[in-house]
mmCIF file of C-alpha atoms in Angstrom:
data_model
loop_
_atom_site.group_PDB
_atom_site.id
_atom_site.type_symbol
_atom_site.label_atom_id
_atom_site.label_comp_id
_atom_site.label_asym_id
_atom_site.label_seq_id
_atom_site.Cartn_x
_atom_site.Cartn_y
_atom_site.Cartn_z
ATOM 1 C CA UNK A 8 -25.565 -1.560 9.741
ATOM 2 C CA UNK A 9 -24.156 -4.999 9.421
ATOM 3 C CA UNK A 10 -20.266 -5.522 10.051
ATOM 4 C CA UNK A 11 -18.636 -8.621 9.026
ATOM 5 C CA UNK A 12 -14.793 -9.750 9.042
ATOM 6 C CA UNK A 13 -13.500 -12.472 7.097
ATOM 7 C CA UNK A 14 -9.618 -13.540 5.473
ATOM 8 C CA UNK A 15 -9.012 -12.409 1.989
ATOM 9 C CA UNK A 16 -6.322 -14.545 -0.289
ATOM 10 C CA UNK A 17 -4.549 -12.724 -2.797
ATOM 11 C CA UNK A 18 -2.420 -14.286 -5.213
ATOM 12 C CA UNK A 19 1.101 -13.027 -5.422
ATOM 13 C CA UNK A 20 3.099 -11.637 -8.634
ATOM 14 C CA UNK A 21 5.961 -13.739 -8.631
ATOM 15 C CA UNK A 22 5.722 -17.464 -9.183
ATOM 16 C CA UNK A 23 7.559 -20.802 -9.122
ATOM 17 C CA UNK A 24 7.764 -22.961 -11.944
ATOM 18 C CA UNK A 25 7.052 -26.814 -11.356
ATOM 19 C CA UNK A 26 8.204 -29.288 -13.868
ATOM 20 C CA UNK A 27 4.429 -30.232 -15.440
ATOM 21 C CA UNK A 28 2.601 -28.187 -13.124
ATOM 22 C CA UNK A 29 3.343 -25.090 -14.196
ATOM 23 C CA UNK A 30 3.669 -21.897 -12.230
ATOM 24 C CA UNK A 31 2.478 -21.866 -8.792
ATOM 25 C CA UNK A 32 1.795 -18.634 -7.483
ATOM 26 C CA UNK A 33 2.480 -17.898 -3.506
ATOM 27 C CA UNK A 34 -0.944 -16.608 -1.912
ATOM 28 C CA UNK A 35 -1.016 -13.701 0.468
ATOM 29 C CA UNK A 36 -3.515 -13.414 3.358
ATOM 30 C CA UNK A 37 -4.993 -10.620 4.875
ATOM 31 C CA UNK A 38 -7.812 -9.459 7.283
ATOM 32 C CA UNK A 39 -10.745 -7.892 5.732
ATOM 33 C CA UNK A 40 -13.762 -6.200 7.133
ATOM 34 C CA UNK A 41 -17.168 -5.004 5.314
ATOM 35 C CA UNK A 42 -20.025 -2.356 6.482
ATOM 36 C CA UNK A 43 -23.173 -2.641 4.903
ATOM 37 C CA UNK A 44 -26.683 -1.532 4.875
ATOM 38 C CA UNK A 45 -29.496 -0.625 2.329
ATOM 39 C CA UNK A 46 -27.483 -2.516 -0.746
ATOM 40 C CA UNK A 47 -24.065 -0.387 0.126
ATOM 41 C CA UNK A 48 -20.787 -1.515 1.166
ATOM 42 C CA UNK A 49 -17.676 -0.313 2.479
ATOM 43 C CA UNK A 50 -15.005 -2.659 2.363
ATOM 44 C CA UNK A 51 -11.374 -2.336 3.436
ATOM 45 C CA UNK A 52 -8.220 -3.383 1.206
ATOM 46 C CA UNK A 53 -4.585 -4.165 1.723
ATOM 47 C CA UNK A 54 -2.265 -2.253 0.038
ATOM 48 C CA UNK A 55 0.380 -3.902 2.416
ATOM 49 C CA UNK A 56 2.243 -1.808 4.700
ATOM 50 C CA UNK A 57 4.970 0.437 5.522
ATOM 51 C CA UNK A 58 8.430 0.417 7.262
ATOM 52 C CA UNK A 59 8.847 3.679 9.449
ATOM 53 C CA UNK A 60 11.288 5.043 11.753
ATOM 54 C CA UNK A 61 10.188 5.381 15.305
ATOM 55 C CA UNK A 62 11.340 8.622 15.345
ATOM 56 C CA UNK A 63 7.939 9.290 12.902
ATOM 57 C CA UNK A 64 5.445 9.015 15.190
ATOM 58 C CA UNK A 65 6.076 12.304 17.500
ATOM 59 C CA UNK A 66 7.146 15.352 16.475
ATOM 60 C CA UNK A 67 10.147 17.104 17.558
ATOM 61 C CA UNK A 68 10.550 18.357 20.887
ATOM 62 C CA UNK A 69 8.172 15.335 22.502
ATOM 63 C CA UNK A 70 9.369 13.471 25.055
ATOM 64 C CA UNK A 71 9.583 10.394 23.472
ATOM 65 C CA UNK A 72 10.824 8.344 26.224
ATOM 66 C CA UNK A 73 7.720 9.335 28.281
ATOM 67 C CA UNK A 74 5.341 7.322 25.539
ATOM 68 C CA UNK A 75 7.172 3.917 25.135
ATOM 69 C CA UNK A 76 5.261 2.296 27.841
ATOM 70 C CA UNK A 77 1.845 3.271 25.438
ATOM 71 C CA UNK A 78 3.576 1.642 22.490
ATOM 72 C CA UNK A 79 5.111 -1.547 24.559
ATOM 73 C CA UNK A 80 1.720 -2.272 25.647
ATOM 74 C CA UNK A 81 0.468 -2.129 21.928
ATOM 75 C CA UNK A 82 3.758 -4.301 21.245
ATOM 76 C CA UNK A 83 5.534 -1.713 19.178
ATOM 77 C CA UNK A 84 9.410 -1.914 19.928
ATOM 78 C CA UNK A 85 12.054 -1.715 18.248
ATOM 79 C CA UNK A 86 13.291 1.204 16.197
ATOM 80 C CA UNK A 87 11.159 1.088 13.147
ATOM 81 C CA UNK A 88 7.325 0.130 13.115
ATOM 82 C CA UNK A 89 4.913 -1.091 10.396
ATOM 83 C CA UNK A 90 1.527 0.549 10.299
ATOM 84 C CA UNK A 91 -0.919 -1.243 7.793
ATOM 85 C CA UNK A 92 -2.229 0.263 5.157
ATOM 86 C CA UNK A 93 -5.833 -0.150 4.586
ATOM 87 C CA UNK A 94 -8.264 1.361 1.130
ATOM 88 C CA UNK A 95 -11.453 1.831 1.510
ATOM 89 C CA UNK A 96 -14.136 0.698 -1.213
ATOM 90 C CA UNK A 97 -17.658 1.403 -1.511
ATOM 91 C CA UNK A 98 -19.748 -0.323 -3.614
ATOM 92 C CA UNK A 99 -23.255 1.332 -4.156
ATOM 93 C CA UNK A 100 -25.083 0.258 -7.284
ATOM 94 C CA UNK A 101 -23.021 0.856 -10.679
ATOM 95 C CA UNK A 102 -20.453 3.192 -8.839
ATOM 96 C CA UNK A 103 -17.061 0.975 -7.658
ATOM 97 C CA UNK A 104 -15.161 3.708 -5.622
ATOM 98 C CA UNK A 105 -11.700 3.687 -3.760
ATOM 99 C CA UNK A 106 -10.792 6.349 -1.159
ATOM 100 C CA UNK A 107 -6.884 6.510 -2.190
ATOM 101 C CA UNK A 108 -5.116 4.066 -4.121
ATOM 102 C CA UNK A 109 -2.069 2.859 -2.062
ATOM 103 C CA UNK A 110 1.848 3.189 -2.797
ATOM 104 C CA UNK A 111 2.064 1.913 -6.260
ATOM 105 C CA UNK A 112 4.924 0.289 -7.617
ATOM 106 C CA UNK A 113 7.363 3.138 -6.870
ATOM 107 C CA UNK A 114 7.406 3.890 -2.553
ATOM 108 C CA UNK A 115 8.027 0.751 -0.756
ATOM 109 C CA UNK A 116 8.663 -2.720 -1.404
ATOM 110 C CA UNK A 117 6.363 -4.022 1.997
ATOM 111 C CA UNK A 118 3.075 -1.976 0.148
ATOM 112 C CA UNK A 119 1.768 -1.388 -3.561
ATOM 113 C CA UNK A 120 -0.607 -4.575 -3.373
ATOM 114 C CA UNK A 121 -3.797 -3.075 -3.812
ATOM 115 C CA UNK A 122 -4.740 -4.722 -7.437
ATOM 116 C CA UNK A 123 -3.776 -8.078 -5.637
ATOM 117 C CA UNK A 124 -6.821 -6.975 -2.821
ATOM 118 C CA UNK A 125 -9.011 -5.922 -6.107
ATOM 119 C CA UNK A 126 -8.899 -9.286 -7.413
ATOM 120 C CA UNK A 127 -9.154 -11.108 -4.213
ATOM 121 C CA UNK A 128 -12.911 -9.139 -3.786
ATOM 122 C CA UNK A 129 -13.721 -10.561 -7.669
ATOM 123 C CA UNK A 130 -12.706 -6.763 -8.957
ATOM 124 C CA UNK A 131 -10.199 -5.200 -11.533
ATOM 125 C CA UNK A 132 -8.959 -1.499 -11.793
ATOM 126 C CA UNK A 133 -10.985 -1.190 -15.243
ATOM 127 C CA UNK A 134 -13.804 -2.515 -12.838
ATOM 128 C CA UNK A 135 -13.158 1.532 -10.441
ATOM 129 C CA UNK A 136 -15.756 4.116 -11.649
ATOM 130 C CA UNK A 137 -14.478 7.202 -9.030
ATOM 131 C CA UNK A 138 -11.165 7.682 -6.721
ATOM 132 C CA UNK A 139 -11.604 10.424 -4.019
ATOM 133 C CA UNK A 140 -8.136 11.453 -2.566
ATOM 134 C CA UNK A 141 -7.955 11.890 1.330
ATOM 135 C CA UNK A 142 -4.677 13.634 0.873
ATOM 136 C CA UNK A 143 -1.724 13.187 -1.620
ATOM 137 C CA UNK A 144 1.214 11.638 0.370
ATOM 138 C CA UNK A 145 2.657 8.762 -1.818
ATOM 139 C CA UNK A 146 1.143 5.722 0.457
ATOM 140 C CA UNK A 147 -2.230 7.615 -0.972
ATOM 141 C CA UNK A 148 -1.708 8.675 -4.077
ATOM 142 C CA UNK A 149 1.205 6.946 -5.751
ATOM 143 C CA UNK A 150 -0.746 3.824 -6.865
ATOM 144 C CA UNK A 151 -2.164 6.503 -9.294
ATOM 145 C CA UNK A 152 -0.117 5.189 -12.263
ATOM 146 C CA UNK A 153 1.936 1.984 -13.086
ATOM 147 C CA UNK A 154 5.383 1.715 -13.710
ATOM 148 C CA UNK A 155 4.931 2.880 -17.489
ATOM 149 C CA UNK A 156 3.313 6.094 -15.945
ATOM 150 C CA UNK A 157 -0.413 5.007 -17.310
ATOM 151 C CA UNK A 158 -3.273 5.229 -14.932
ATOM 152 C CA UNK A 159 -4.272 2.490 -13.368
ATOM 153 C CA UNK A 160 -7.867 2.855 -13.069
ATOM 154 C CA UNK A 161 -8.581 3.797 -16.637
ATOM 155 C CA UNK A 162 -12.485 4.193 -16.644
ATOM 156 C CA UNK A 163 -12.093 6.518 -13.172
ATOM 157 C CA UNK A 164 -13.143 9.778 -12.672
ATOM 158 C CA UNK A 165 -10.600 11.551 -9.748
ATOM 159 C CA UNK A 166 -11.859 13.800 -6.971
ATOM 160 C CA UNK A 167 -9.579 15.439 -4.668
ATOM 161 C CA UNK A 168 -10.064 18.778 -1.964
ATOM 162 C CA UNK A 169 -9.451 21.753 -3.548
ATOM 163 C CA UNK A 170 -6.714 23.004 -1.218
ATOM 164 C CA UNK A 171 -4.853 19.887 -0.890
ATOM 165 C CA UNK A 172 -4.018 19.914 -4.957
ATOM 166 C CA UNK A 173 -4.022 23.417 -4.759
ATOM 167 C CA UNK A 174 -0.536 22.999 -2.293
ATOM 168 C CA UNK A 175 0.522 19.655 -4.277
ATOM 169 C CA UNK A 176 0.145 21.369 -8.072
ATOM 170 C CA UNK A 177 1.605 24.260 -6.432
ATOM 171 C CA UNK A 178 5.898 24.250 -8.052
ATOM 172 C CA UNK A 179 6.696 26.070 -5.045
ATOM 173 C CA UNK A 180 5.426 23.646 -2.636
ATOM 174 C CA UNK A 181 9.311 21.429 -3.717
ATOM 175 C CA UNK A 182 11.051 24.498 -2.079
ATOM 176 C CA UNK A 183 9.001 24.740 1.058
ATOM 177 C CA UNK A 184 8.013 21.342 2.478
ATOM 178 C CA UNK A 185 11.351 20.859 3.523
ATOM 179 C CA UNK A 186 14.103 18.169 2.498
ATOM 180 C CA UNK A 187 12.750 15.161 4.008
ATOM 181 C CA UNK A 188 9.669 15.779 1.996
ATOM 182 C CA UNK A 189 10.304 17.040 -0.900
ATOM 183 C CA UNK A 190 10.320 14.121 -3.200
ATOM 184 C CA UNK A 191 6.713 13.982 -1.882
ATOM 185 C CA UNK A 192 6.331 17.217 -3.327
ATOM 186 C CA UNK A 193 7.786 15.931 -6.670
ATOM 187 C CA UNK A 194 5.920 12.794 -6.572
ATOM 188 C CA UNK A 195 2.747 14.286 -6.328
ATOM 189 C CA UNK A 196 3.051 16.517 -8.582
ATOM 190 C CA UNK A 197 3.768 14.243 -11.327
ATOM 191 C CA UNK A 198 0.687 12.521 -10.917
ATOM 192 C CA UNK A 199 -2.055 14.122 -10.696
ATOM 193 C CA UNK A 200 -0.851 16.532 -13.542
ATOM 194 C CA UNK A 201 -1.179 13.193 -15.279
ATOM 195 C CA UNK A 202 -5.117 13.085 -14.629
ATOM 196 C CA UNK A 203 -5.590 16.775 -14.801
ATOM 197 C CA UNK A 204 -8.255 16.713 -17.327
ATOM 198 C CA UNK A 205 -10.288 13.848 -15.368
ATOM 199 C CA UNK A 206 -10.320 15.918 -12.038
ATOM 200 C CA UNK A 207 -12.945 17.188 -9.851
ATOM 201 C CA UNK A 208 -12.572 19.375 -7.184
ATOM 202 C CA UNK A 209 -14.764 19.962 -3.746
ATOM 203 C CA UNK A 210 -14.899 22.071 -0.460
ATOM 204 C CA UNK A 211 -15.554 21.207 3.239
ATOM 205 C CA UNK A 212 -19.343 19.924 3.741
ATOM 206 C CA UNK A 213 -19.921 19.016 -0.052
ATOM 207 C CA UNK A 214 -21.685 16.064 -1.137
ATOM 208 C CA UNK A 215 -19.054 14.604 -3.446
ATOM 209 C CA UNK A 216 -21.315 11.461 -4.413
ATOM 210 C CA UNK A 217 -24.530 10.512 -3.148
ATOM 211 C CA UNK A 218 -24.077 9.566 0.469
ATOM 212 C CA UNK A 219 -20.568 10.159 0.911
ATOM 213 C CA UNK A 220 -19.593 14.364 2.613
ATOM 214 C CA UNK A 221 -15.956 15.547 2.586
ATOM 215 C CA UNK A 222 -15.061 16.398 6.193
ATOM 216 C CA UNK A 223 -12.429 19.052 6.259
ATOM 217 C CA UNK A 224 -9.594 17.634 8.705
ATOM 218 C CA UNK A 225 -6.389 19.409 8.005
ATOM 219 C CA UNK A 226 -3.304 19.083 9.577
ATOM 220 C CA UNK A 227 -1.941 15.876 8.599
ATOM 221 C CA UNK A 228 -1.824 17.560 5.364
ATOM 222 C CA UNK A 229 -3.098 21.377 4.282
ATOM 223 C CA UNK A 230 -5.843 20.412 2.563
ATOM 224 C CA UNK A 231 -6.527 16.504 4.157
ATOM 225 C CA UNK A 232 -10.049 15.284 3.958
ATOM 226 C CA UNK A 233 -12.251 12.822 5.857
ATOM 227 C CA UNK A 234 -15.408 11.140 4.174
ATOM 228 C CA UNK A 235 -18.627 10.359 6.273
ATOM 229 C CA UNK A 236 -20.568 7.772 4.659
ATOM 230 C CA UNK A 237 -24.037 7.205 5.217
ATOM 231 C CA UNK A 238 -25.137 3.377 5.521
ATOM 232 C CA UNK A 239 -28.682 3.038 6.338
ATOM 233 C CA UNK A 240 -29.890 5.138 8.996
ATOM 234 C CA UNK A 241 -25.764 5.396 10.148
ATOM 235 C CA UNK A 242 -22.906 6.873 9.144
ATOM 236 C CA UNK A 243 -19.307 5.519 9.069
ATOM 237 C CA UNK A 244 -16.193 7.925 9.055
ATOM 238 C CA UNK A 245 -13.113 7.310 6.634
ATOM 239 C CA UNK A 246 -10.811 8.988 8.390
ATOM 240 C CA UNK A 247 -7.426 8.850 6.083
ATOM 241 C CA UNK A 248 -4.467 9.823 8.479
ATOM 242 C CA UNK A 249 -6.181 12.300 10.398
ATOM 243 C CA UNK A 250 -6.164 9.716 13.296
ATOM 244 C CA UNK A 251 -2.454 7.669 12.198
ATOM 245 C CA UNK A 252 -2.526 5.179 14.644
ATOM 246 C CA UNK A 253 -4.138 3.000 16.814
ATOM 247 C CA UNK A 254 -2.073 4.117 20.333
ATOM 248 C CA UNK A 255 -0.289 7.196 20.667
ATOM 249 C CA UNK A 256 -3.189 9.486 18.638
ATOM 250 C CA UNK A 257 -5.664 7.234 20.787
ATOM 251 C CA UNK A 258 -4.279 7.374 24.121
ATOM 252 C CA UNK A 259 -2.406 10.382 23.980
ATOM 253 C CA UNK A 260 -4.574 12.528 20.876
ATOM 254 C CA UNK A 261 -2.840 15.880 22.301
ATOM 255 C CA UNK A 262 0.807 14.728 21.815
ATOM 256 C CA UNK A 263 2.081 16.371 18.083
ATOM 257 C CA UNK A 264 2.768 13.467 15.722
ATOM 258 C CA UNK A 265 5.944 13.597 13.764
ATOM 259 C CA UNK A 266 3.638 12.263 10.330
ATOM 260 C CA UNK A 267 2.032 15.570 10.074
ATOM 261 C CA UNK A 268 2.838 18.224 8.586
ATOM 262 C CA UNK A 269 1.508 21.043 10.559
ATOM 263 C CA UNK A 270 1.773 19.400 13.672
ATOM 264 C CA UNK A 271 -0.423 22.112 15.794
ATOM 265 C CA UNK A 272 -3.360 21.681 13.176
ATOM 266 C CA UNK A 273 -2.714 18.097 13.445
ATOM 267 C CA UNK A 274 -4.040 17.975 17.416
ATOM 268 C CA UNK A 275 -7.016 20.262 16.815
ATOM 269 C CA UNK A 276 -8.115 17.931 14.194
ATOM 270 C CA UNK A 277 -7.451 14.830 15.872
ATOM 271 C CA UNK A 278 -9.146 15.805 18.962
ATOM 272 C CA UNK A 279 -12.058 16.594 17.272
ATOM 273 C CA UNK A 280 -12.211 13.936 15.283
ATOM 274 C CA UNK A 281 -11.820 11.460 17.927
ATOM 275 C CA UNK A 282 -15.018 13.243 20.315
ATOM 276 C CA UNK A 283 -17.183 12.970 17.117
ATOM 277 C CA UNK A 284 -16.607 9.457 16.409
ATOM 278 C CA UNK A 285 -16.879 8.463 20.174
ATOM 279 C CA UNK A 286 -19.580 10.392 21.299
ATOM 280 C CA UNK A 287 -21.717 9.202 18.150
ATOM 281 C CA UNK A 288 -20.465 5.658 18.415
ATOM 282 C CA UNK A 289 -20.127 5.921 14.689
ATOM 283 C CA UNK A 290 -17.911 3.354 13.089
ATOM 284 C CA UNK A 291 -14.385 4.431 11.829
ATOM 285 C CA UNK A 292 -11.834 3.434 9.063
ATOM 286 C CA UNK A 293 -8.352 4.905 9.579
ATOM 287 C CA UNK A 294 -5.937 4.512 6.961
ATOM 288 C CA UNK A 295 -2.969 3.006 9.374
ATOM 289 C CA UNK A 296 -5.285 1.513 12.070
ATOM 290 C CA UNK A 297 -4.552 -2.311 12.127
ATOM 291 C CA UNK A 298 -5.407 -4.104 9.245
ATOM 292 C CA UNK A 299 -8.826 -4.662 8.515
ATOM 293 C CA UNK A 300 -8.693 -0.945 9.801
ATOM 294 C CA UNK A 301 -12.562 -0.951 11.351
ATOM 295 C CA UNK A 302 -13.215 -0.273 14.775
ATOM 296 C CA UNK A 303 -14.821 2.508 16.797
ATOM 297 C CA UNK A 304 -13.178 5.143 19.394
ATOM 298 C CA UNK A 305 -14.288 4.980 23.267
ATOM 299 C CA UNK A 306 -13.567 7.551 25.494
ATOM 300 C CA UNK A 307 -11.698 6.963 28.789
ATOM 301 C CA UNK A 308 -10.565 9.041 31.664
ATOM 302 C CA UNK A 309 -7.979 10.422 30.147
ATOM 303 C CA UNK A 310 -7.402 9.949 26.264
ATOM 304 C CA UNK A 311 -9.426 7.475 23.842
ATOM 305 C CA UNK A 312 -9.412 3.720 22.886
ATOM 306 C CA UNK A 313 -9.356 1.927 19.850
ATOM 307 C CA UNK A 314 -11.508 -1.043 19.392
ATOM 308 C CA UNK A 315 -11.019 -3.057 16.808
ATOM 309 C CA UNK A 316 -13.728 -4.874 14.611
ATOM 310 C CA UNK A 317 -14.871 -8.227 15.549
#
């Protein structure tokens, strides 16, 4: 399996206006990061990134205080952070497929920028052929449909876990997620009703596309799903938010995160993940590691580290 890094320019959507030039559009520059083998790829995308409390990243109850020095020595201070957001493509042959498909227009200002990463890698949304859903929080999902409330990705068939749109298409689901969430619930909801009749469904172990097996991994969400993707005689791991950052889930995997939504779930997953992935040295692509997102876990004496791509 090859591995190569390189810096992406995207072109902005805003522009300034130059007497006789005409516009000039700013450029954006990001990190990106490619796996390939046998005439497949896997590349990661920026869809930007978020702006989240500090209070997110541990659930309630967790001595907070007790973790700082892990996040000062990762330099996160402060009292909000900014985890990247990285998508995942894989190119194999005539099929153009995106694990997720960002924030969209409608979340956050700081993300929605995935059609700028499309057209930095030569591709357009008509250009997408499948999108498989790790899970259906709006960072994931809500770059489903433009501001008009059209699809995006026009020619794409959808795939998704049958229990996570089981709890998303579920109307109760607004009543029992609690406040915090609930336009989650709502958002969700909204859109993938709106692709209803292009939607597959799939199960723990199934082969969703040639090469590519859904890994149940629920916590983070009910029905959240991880991808292992074979690349030549290896395998890399797409492993959405079921691993949500790159120090506290590494360091400390056992600690409940505040991002997930059954928080007990959440560690048993995490865990598990994280011994798989180390003890295979198998290459990893987490959703909200640092951008380009592509590293591998090692074990140490008393927790995990990340290690980033070079």
């Amino acid at each position: 399996m090859k591995i190569t890094r390189r810096t992406l320019l995207g072109t902005g959507s805003a522009g300034l206006l130059t007497a006789g030039l005409g516009p000039i559009l700013p450029t954006r520059a990001w990190a990106n990061a490619r796996l390939e083998a046998d005439g497949r790829s896997l590349d990661t995308l920026s869809d930007g990134n978020l702006v989240l409390p500090m209070g997110f990243l541990t659930a309630e109850g967790v001595d907070a205080a007790a973790l700082r020095p892990i996040l000062e020595k990762h330099g996160v201070t402060g009292d909000s952070y900014t985890p990247d957001c990285n998508v995942t493509l894989l190119r194999d042959g005539d099929r153009v497929v995106l694990f997720d498909v960002g924030s969209g227009p409608d979340f956050m200002p700081s993300a929605g920028k995935l059609t700028e990463a499309l057209d930095a890698v030569d591709l357009t949304p008509d250009d997408v052929t499948h999108v498989v859903f790790t899970h259906a929080h709006p960072d994931h999902l809500w770059g489903l449909l433009d501001e008009f409330d059209d699809p995006i990705f026009p020619e794409a068939s959808y795939m998704i876990g049958r229990s996570e749109w089981d709890y998303w298409i579920d109307p109760e689901t607004v009543d029992t997620i609690g406040e915090a969430r609930a336009s989650f619930a709502v958002g969700a909801q909204r859109r993938l009703e709106a692709v209803e009749d292009r939607i597959e469904f799939f199960d723990d172990g199934a082969e969703i596309l040639p090469g590519v097996a859904a890994r149940a991994t629920f916590g983070h969400t009910p029905g959240h799903m991880a991808f292992e993707v074979a690349l030549g005689g290896e395998s890399a791991m797409i492993v959405g938010d079921a691993i949500g950052n790159h120090h506290i889930a590494f360091e400390r995997p056992e600690i409940a995160s505040g991002a997930d939504q059954d928080a007990e779930k959440g560690i048993a997953t995490r865990v598990a993940l994280l011994d798989q992935i180390a003890a295979a040295k198998m290459p990893m692509i987490g959703f909200h590691l640092p951008t380009p997102g592509i590293g591998r876990a090692e074990k140490t004496d008393d927790g995990y580290r990340f290690v980033a791509v070079e």
